[in-house]
Coordinates of C-alpha atoms in Angstrom, one line a residue:
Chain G
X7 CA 0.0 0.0 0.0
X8 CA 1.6 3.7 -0.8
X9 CA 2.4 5.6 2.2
X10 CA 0.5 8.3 1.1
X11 CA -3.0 6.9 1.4
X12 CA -1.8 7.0 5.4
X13 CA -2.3 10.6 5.3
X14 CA -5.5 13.0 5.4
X15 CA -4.1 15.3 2.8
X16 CA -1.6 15.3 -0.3
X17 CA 2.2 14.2 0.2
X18 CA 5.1 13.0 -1.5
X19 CA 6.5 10.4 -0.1
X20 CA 10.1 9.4 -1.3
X21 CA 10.4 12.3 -3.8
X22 CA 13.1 14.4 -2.9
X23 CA 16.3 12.4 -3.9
X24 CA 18.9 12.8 -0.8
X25 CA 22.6 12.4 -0.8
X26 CA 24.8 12.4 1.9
X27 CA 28.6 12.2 1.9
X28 CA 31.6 12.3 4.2
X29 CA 34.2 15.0 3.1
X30 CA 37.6 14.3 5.4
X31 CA 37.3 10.6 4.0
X32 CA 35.3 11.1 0.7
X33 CA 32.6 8.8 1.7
X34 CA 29.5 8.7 0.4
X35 CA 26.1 6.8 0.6
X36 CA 25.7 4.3 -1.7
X37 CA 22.1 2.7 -2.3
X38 CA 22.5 0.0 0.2
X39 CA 24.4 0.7 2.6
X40 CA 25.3 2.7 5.6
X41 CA 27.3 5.2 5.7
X42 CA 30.0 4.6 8.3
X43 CA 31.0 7.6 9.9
X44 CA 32.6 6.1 12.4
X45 CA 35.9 6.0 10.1
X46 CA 36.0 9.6 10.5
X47 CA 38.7 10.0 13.5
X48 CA 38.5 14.0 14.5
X49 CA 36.3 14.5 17.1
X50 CA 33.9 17.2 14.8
X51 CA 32.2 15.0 11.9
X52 CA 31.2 16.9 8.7
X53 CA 28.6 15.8 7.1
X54 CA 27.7 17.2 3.6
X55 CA 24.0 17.1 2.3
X56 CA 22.6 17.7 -0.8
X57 CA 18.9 17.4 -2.0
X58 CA 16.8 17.8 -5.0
X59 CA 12.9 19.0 -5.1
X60 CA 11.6 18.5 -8.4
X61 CA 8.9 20.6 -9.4
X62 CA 6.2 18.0 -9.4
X63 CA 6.5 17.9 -5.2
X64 CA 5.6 21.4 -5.4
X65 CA 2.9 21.0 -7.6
X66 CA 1.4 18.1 -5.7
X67 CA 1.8 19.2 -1.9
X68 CA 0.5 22.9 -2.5
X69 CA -2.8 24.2 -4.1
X70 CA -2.3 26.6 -6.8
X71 CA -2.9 29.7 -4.9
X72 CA 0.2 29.1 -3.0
X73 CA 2.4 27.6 -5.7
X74 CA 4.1 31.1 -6.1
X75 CA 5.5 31.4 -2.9
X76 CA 5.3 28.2 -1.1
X77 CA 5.3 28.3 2.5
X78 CA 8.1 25.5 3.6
X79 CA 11.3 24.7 4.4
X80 CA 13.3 21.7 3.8
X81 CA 15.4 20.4 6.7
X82 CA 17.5 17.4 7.4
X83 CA 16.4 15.4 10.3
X84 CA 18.5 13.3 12.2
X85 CA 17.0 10.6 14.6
X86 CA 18.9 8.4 16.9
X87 CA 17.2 6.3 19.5
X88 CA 20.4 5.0 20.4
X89 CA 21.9 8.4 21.2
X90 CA 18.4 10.0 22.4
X91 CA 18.4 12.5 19.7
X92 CA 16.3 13.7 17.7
X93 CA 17.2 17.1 16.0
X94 CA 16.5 19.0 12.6
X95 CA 18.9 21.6 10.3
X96 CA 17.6 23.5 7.7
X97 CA 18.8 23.2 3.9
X98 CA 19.5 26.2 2.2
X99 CA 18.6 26.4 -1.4
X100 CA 16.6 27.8 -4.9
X101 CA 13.5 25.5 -4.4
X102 CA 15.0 22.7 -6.8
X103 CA 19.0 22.2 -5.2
X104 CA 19.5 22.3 -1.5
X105 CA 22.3 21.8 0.2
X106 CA 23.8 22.0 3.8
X107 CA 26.8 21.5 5.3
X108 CA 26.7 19.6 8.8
X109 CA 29.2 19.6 12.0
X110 CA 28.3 16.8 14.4
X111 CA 29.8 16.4 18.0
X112 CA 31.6 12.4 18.1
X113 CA 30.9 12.4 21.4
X114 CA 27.5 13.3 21.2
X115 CA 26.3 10.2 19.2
X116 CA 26.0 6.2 19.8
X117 CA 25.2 3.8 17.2
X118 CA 23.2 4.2 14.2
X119 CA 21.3 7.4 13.3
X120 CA 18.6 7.8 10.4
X121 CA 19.0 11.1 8.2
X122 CA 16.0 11.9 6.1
X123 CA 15.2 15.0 3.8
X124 CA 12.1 16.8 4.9
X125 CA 9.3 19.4 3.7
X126 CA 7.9 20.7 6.1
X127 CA 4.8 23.1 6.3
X128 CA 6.4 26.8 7.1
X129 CA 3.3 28.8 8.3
X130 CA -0.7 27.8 9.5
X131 CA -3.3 28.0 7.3
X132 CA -6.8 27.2 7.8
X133 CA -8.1 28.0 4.6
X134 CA -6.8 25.7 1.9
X135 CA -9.2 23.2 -0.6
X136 CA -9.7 20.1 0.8
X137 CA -7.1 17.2 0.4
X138 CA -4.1 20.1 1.0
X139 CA -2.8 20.9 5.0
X140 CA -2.4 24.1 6.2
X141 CA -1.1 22.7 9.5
X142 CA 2.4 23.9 11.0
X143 CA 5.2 21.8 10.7
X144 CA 3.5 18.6 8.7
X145 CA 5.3 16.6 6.6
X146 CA 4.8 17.4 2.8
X147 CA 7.0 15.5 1.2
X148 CA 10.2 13.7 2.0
X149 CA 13.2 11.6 0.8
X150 CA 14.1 8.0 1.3
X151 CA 15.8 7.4 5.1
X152 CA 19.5 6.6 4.6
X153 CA 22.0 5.3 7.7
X154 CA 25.3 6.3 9.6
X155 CA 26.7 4.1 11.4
X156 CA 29.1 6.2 14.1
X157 CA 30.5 3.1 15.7
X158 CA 31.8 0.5 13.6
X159 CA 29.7 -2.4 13.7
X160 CA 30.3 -5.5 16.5
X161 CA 30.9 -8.9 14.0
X162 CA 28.6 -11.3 14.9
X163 CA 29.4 -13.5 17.7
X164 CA 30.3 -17.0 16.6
X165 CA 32.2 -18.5 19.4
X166 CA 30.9 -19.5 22.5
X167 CA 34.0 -20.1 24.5
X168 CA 37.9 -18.7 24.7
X169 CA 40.2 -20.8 25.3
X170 CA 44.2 -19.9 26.6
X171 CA 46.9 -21.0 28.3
X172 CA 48.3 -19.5 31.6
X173 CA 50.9 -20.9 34.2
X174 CA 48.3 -21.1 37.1
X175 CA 49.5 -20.1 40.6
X176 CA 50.6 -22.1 43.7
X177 CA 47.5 -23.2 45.1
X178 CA 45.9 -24.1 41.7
X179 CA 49.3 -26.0 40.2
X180 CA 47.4 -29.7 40.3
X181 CA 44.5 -28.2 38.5
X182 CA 44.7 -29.1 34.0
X183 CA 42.1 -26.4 33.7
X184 CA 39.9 -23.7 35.1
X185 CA 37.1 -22.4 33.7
X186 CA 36.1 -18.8 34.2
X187 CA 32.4 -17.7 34.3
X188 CA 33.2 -14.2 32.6
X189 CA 31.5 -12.2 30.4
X190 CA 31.1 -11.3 27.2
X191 CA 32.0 -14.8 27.0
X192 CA 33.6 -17.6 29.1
X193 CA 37.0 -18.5 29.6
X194 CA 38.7 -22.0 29.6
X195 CA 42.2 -21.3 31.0
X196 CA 44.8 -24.3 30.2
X197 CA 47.7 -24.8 32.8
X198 CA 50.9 -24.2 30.9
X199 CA 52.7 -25.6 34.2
X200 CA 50.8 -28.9 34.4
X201 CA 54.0 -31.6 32.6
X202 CA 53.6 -32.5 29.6
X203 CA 50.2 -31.1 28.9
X204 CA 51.2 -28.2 26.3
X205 CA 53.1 -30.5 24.1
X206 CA 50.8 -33.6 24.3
X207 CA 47.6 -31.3 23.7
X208 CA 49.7 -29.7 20.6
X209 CA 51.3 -32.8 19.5
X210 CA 50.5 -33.5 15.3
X211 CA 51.7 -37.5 15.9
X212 CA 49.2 -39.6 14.6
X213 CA 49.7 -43.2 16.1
X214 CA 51.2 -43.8 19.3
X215 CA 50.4 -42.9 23.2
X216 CA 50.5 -39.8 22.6
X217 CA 46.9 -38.4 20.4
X218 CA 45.8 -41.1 22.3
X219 CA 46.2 -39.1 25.5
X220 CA 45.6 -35.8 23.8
X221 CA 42.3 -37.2 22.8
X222 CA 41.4 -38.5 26.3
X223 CA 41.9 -35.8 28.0
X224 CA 40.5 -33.6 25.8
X225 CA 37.3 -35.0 26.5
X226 CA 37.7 -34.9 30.2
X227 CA 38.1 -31.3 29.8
X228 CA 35.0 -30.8 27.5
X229 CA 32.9 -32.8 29.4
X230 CA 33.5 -31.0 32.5
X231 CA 33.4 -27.4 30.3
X232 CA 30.2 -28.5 28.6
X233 CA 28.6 -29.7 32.1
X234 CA 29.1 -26.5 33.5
X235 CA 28.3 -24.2 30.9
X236 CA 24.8 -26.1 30.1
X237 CA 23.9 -26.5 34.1
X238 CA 24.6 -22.8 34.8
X239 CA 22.5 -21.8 32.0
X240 CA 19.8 -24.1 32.6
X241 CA 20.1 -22.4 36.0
X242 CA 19.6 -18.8 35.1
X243 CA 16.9 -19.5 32.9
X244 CA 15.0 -21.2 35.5
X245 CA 15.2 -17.5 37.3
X246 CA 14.1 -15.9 34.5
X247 CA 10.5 -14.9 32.9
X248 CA 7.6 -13.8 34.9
X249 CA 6.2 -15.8 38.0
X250 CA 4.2 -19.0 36.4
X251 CA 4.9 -17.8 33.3
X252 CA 7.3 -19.4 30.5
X253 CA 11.2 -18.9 31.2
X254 CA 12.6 -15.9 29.3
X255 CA 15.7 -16.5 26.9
X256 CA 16.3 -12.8 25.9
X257 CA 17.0 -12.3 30.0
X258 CA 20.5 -14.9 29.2
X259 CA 23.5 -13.2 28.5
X260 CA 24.1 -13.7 25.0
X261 CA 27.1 -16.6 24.7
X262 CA 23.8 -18.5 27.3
X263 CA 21.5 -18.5 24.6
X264 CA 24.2 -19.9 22.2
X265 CA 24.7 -22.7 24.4
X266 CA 21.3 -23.6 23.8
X267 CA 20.9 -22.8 20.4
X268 CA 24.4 -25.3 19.9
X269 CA 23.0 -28.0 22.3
X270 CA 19.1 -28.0 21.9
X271 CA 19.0 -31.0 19.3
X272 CA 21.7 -33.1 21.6
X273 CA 19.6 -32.2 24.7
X274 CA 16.5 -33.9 23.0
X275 CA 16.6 -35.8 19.9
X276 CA 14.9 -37.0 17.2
X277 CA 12.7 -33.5 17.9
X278 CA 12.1 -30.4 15.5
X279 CA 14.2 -27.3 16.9
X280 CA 10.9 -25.6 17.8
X281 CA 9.7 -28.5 19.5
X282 CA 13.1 -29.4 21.7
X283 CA 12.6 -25.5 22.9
X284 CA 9.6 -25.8 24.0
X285 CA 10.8 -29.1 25.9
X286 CA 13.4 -27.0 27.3
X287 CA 11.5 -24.3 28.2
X288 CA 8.5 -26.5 29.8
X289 CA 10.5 -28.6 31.8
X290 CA 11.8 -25.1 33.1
X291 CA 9.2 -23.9 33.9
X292 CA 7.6 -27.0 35.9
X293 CA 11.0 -27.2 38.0
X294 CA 11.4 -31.0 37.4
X295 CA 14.6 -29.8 35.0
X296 CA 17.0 -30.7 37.8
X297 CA 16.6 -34.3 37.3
X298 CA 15.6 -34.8 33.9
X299 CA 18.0 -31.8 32.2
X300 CA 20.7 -31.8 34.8
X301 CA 21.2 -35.4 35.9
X302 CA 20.0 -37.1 32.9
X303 CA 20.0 -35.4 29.2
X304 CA 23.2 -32.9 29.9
X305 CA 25.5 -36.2 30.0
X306 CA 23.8 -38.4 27.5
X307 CA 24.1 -35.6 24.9
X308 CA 27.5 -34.7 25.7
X309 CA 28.7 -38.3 25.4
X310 CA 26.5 -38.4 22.5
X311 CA 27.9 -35.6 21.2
X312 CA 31.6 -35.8 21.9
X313 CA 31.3 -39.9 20.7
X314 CA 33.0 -40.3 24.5
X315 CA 32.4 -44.7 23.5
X316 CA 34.5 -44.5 20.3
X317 CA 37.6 -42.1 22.7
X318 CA 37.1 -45.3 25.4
X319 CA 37.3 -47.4 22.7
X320 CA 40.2 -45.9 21.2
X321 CA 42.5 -46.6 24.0
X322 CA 41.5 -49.6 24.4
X323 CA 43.0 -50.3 21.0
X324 CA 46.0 -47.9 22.1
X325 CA 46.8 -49.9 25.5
X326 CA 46.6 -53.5 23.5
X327 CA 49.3 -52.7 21.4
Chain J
X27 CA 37.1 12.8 44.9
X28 CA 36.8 12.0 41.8
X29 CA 36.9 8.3 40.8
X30 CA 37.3 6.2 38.1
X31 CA 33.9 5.3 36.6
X32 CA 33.4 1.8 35.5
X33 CA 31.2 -0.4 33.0
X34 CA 29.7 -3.8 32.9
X35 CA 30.9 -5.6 30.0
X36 CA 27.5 -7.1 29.1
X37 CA 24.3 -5.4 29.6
X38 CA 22.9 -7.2 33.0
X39 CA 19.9 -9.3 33.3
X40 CA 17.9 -10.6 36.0
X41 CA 19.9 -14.0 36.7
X42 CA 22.8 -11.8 36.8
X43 CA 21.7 -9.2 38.7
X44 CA 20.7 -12.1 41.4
X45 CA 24.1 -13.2 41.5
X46 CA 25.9 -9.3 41.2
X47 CA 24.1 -8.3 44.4
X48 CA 25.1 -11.4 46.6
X49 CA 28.6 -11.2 44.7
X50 CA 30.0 -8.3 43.0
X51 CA 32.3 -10.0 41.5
X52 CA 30.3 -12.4 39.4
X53 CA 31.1 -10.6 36.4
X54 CA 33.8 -8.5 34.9
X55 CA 33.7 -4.5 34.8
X56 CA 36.1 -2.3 32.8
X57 CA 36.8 1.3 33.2
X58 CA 35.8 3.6 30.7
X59 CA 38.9 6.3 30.9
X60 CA 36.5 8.8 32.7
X61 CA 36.5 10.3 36.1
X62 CA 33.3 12.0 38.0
X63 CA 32.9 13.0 41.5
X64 CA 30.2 10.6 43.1
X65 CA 31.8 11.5 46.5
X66 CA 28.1 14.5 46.9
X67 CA 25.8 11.7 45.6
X68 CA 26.9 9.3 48.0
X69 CA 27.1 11.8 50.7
X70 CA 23.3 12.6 49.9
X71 CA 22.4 8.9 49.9
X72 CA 24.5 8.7 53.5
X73 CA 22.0 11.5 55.0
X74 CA 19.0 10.6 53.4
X75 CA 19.4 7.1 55.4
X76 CA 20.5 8.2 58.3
X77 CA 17.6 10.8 58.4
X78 CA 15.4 8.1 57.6
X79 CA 17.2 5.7 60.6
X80 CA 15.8 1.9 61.0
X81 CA 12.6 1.7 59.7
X82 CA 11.4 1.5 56.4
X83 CA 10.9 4.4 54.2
X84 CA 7.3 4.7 53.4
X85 CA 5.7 4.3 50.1
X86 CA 4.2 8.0 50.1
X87 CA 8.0 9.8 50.9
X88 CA 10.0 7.8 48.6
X89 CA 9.4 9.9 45.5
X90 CA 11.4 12.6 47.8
X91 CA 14.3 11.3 47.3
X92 CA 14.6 11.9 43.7
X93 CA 14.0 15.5 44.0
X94 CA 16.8 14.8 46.8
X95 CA 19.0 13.1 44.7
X96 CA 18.1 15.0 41.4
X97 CA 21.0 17.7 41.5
X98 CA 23.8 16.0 43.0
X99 CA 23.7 13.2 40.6
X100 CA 23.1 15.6 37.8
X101 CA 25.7 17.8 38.2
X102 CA 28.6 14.7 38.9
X103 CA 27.6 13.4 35.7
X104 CA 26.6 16.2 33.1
X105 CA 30.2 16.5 31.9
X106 CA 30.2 13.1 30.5
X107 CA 30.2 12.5 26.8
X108 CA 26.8 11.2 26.0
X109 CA 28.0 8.3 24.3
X110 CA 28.6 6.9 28.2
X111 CA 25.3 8.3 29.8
X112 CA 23.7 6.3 26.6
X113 CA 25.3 3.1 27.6
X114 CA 22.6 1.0 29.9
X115 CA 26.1 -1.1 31.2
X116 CA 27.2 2.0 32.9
X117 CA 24.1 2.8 34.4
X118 CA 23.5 -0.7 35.3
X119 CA 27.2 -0.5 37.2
X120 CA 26.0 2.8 38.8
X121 CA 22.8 1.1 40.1
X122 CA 24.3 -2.3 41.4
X123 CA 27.4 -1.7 42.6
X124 CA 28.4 2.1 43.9
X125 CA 24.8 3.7 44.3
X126 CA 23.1 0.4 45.1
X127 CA 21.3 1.5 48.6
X128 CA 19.6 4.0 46.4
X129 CA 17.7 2.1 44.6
X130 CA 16.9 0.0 47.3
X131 CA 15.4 2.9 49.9
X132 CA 14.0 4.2 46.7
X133 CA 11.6 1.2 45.4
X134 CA 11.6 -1.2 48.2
X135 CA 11.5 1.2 51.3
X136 CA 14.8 -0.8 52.8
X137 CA 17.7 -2.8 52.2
X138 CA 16.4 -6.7 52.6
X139 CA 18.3 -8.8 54.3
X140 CA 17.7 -11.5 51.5
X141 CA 18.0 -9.6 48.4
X142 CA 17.8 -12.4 46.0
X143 CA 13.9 -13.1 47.2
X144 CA 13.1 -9.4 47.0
X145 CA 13.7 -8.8 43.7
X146 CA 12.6 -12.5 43.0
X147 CA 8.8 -11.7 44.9
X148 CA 8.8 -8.0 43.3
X149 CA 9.8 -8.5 39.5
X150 CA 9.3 -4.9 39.3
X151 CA 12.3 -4.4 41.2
X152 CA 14.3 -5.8 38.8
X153 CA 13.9 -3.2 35.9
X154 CA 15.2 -0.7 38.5
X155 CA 18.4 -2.0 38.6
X156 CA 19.3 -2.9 35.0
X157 CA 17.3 -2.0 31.9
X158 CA 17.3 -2.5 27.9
X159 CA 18.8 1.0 26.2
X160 CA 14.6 2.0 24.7
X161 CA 12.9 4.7 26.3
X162 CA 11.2 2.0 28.6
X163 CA 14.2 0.9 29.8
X164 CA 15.7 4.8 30.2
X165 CA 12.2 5.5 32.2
X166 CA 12.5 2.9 34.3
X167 CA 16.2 2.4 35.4
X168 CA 16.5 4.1 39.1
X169 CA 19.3 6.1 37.9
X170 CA 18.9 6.5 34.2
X171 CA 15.2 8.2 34.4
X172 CA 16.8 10.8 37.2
X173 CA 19.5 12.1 34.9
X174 CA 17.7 11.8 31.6
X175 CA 14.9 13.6 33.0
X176 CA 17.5 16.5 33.9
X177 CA 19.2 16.6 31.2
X178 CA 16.1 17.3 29.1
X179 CA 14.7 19.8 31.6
X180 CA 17.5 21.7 33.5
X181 CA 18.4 25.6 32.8
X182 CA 20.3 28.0 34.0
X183 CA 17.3 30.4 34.1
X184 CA 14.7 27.9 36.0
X185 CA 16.9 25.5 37.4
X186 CA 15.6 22.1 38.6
X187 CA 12.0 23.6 38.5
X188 CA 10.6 21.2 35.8
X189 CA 12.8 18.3 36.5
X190 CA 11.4 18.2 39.6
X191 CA 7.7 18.5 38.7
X192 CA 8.0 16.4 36.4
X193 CA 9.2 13.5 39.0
X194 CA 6.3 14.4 41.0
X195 CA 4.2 11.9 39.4
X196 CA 5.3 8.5 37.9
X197 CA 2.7 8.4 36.0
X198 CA 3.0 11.6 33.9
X199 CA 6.5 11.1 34.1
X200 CA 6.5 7.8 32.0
X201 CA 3.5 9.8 29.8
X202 CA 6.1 11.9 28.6
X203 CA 9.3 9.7 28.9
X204 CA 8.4 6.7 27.7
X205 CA 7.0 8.3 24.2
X206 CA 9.2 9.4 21.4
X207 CA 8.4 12.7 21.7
X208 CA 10.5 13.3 24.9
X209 CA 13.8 13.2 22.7
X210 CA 12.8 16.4 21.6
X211 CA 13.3 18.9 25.2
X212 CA 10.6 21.9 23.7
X213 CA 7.8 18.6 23.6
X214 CA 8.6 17.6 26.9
X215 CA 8.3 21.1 28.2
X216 CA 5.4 22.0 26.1
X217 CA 4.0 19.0 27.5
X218 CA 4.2 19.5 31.4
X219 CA 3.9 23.3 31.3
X220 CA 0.1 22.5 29.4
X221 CA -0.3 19.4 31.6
X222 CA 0.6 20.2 34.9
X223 CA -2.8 20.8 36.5
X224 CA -4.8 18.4 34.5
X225 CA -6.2 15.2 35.5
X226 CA -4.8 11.7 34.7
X227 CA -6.8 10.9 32.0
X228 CA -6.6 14.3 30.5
X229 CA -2.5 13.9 30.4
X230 CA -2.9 10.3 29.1
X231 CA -4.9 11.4 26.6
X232 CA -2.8 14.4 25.3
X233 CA 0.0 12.8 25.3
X234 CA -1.0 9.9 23.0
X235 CA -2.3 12.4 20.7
X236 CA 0.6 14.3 20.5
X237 CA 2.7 10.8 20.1
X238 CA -0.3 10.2 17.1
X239 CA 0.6 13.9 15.9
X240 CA 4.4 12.8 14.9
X241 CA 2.9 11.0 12.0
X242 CA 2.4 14.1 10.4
X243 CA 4.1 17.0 12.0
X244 CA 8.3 17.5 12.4
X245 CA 8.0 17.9 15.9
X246 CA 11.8 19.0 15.7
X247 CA 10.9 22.0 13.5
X248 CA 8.1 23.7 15.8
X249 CA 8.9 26.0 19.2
X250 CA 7.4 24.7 22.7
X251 CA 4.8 27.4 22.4
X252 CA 3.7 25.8 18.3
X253 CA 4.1 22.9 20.3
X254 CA 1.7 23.8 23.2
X255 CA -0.7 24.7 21.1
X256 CA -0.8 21.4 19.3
X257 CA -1.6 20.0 22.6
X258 CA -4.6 22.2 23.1
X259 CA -6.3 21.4 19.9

């Protein structure tokens, strides 16, 4: 439907043709995409609009008597809910070519903000033919909204876990690995002091005691990571939605609700996504997830998982040589 | 004295939060390079208390303490760039860890001794403490809703006048703040100076119209007094 049957009088939506562009790194807006301001590094960003009115907007937003001398003004208005700003600046220009030259504050703005070309009603009148307004300030015709991006965008994140190696102090020396409950995401901190344990873990042999060992104890470390990672997330979304109402996963921290997007089809098979999350989310909710989530399905889909039988089995092999 | 003013490095939620008020160290916090004096809004928070001594703060006197706590805590933080006092982590740092009893006194009345089944028997509690970044979330963060509202309201000329009026009632308050509109300041003065006197449903009323009224009108391009009369139509 055309945005202009939304309104009680005659607009132009999408008329004016809008360009914006970047002069101190000769950026400009392309079709798609947003313009990324943040690569502009002084701490004043100038921003460089231009705009075109062709005659038809005139014509269509005001009745003939005020054709001649068209009460309006086009501005530029910028709107960012992420920086709680909203303001306007007004083009200058001959009633086809505007243009306006823009000095924003870095520090004044956070995220993304939408720029959009604007006419806007100049002065009241109550005494127009129907279908035109005469109301102060309406919108009478206006551009497509184009983006800035003033911080670079955060890539999407894919992993759910870092892992590193430290030498671990005195009291921890016995310990192969700690894992660290931090945010944005968790932390699996290998011992560099433990013997033996950098070079086995990094060893490329292919036969012998060694991957053997590497493998083993690889999945004694991801069973315990994976046991605590799935428990304590299970946990906080117990203690999340409203009271006897369905558990809440936009209250998990964000690496959380990976966990379960990762595990969901391990924690119950042979079920659609949908349905395993509605599983999840029920047995939450009913509080009987300690047993049947914690004690039962959290091992049986790591092991599942992780093939834990086929690493037993493997050493077997290993130790019959 | 100023100090070092810190962040969370994820926004906080309510499992979180749980854990952060039984253990401040459950989660990481980084500084963010800028220093404010929080030494007068603690010293407020101090007096308010003790004024207050053992009992608990009655529902009907805890909206005093934002008018209390209004300057102080707008006049540590105004020099901040607003890139920070748009950040929900910092305010969620703010409210959890250094200004915590606030927000306690504030919306509970006390400090419980088991803070975990407070805010687990009054979910409303939660929101006070953290908060998405939306105007909801701004509105409704103990902290947040205090500066924002100054920020949009204080001059030189009249001072704390309207910020304090409009904290006088929660429910105008989140009329206003809780609607687009208020990211424009002329609106949100237009709105209380026409407003002030009028009854509930007369303010609820006006300002849905005037949120309907940004369909059509560039709010940004009219004065508070094109504005006022707007409201009055």
């Amino acid at each position: 439907m055309p945005v202009e049957v939304l309104y009680p009088y005659r607009t132009a939506a999408e008329m004016i043709l809008l360009h914006l562009d970047i002069p101190e790194r000769e950026s400009s807006q392309d079709k798609e995409q947003i313009l990324p301001i943040y690569l502009c590094k002084s701490s004043t960003i100038t921003i460089r609009a231009s705009a075109i009115v062709p005659n038809q907007v005139w014509q269509k937003v005001f009745c003939v008597s005020e054709q001649p001398n068209p009460p309006a003004t086009l501005w530029l208005v910028v709107q960012s809910l992420e920086s709680r700003l909203r303001k306007a600046y007004e083009f200058e220009g001959d009633q086809q070519i505007f243009e306006l030259i823009v000095d924003l504050d870095r520090d004044e703005w956070a995220g993304n903000a939408e720029f959009q070309a604007v006419l806007v009603r100049s002065k009241l009148n109550k005494d127009l033919p129907a279908g035109y307004t005469g109301d102060l300030g309406a919108r009478l015709a206006w551009s497509r909204t184009l983006s800035g991006a003033f911080e670079e965008p955060v890539p999407e994140q894919k992993d759910i876990i870092k892992i590193e190696w430290k030498k671990f102090e005195e009291n921890q020396r016995s310990q192969l690995f700690m894992l660290e409950h931090s945010a944005p995401l968790p932390k699996l901190w290998l011992n560099a002091n433990a013997e033996g344990l950098y070079d086995i873990l990094n060893s490329r042999a292919t036969r012998g005691w060694n991957p053997a060992i590497a493998e083993h104890t690889g999945y004694l470390i991801a069973h315990q990571v994976w046991t605590s990672l799935l428990a304590s997330t299970i946990s906080h979304l117990a203690e999340t939605g409203q009271p006897d109402g369905q558990p809440d996963t936009t209250e998990l921290l964000e690496w959380e609700r990976m966990v379960l997007h990762d595990w969901i089809e391990a924690l119950f098979p042979n079920q659609p996504r949908e349905e395993a999350f509605k599983l999840l989310l029920d047995s939450v909710r009913h509080h009987y997830f300690r047993e049947n989530l914690l004690v039962s399905r959290i091992p049986q889909a790591i092991q599942t998982r992780l093939r834990t039988a086929s690493g037993f089995q493997h050493l077997v092999r290993e130790a019959g040589k | 004295m100023v100090q070092e003013l810190r962040r969370f490095t994820v926004p906080i939620t309510r499992p979180w939060l749980y854990r952060l008020i039984e253990n401040p160290d459950s989660l990481p916090v980084e500084t963010l390079d800028k220093l404010a004096d929080l030494e007068g809004i603690q010293s407020k928070i101090s007096q308010l208390i003790d004024e207050n001594g053992d009992k608990a703060l009655p529902a009907g006197q805890r909206s005093l303490w934002d008018r209390e706590l209004i300057q102080p805590l707008y006049e540590a933080l105004r020099n901040l760039p607003r890139k920070t006092l748009v950040d929900m982590r910092f305010w969620h740092w703010l409210c959890i860890l250094p200004l915590q009893d606030f927000v306690w006194y504030r919306w509970h009345g006390y400090i419980p001794e088991h803070p975990r089944r407070a805010l687990s028997e009054h979910h409303a509690l939660v929101v006070r403490f953290t908060g998405t970044p939306t105007l909801n979330g701004f509105s409704r963060n103990a902290l947040s809703r205090l500066y924002w509202c100054a920020s949009t309201l204080y001059s030189e000329n009249e001072g704390f006048y309207w910020v304090e009026l409009a904290l006088q009632n929660q429910d105008l308050y989140q009329a206003i703040f809780e609607r687009k509109f208020s990211l424009y300041p002329p609106a949100v003065k237009a709105c209380l100076k026409e407003l002030k006197d009028r009854t509930e449903t007369e303010r609820r009323e006006a300002t849905r119209r005037l949120n309907h009224h940004l369909t059509t009108i560039v709010l940004e391009t009219l004065s508070e007094d094109d504005i006022r009369q707007l409201i009055n139509l």
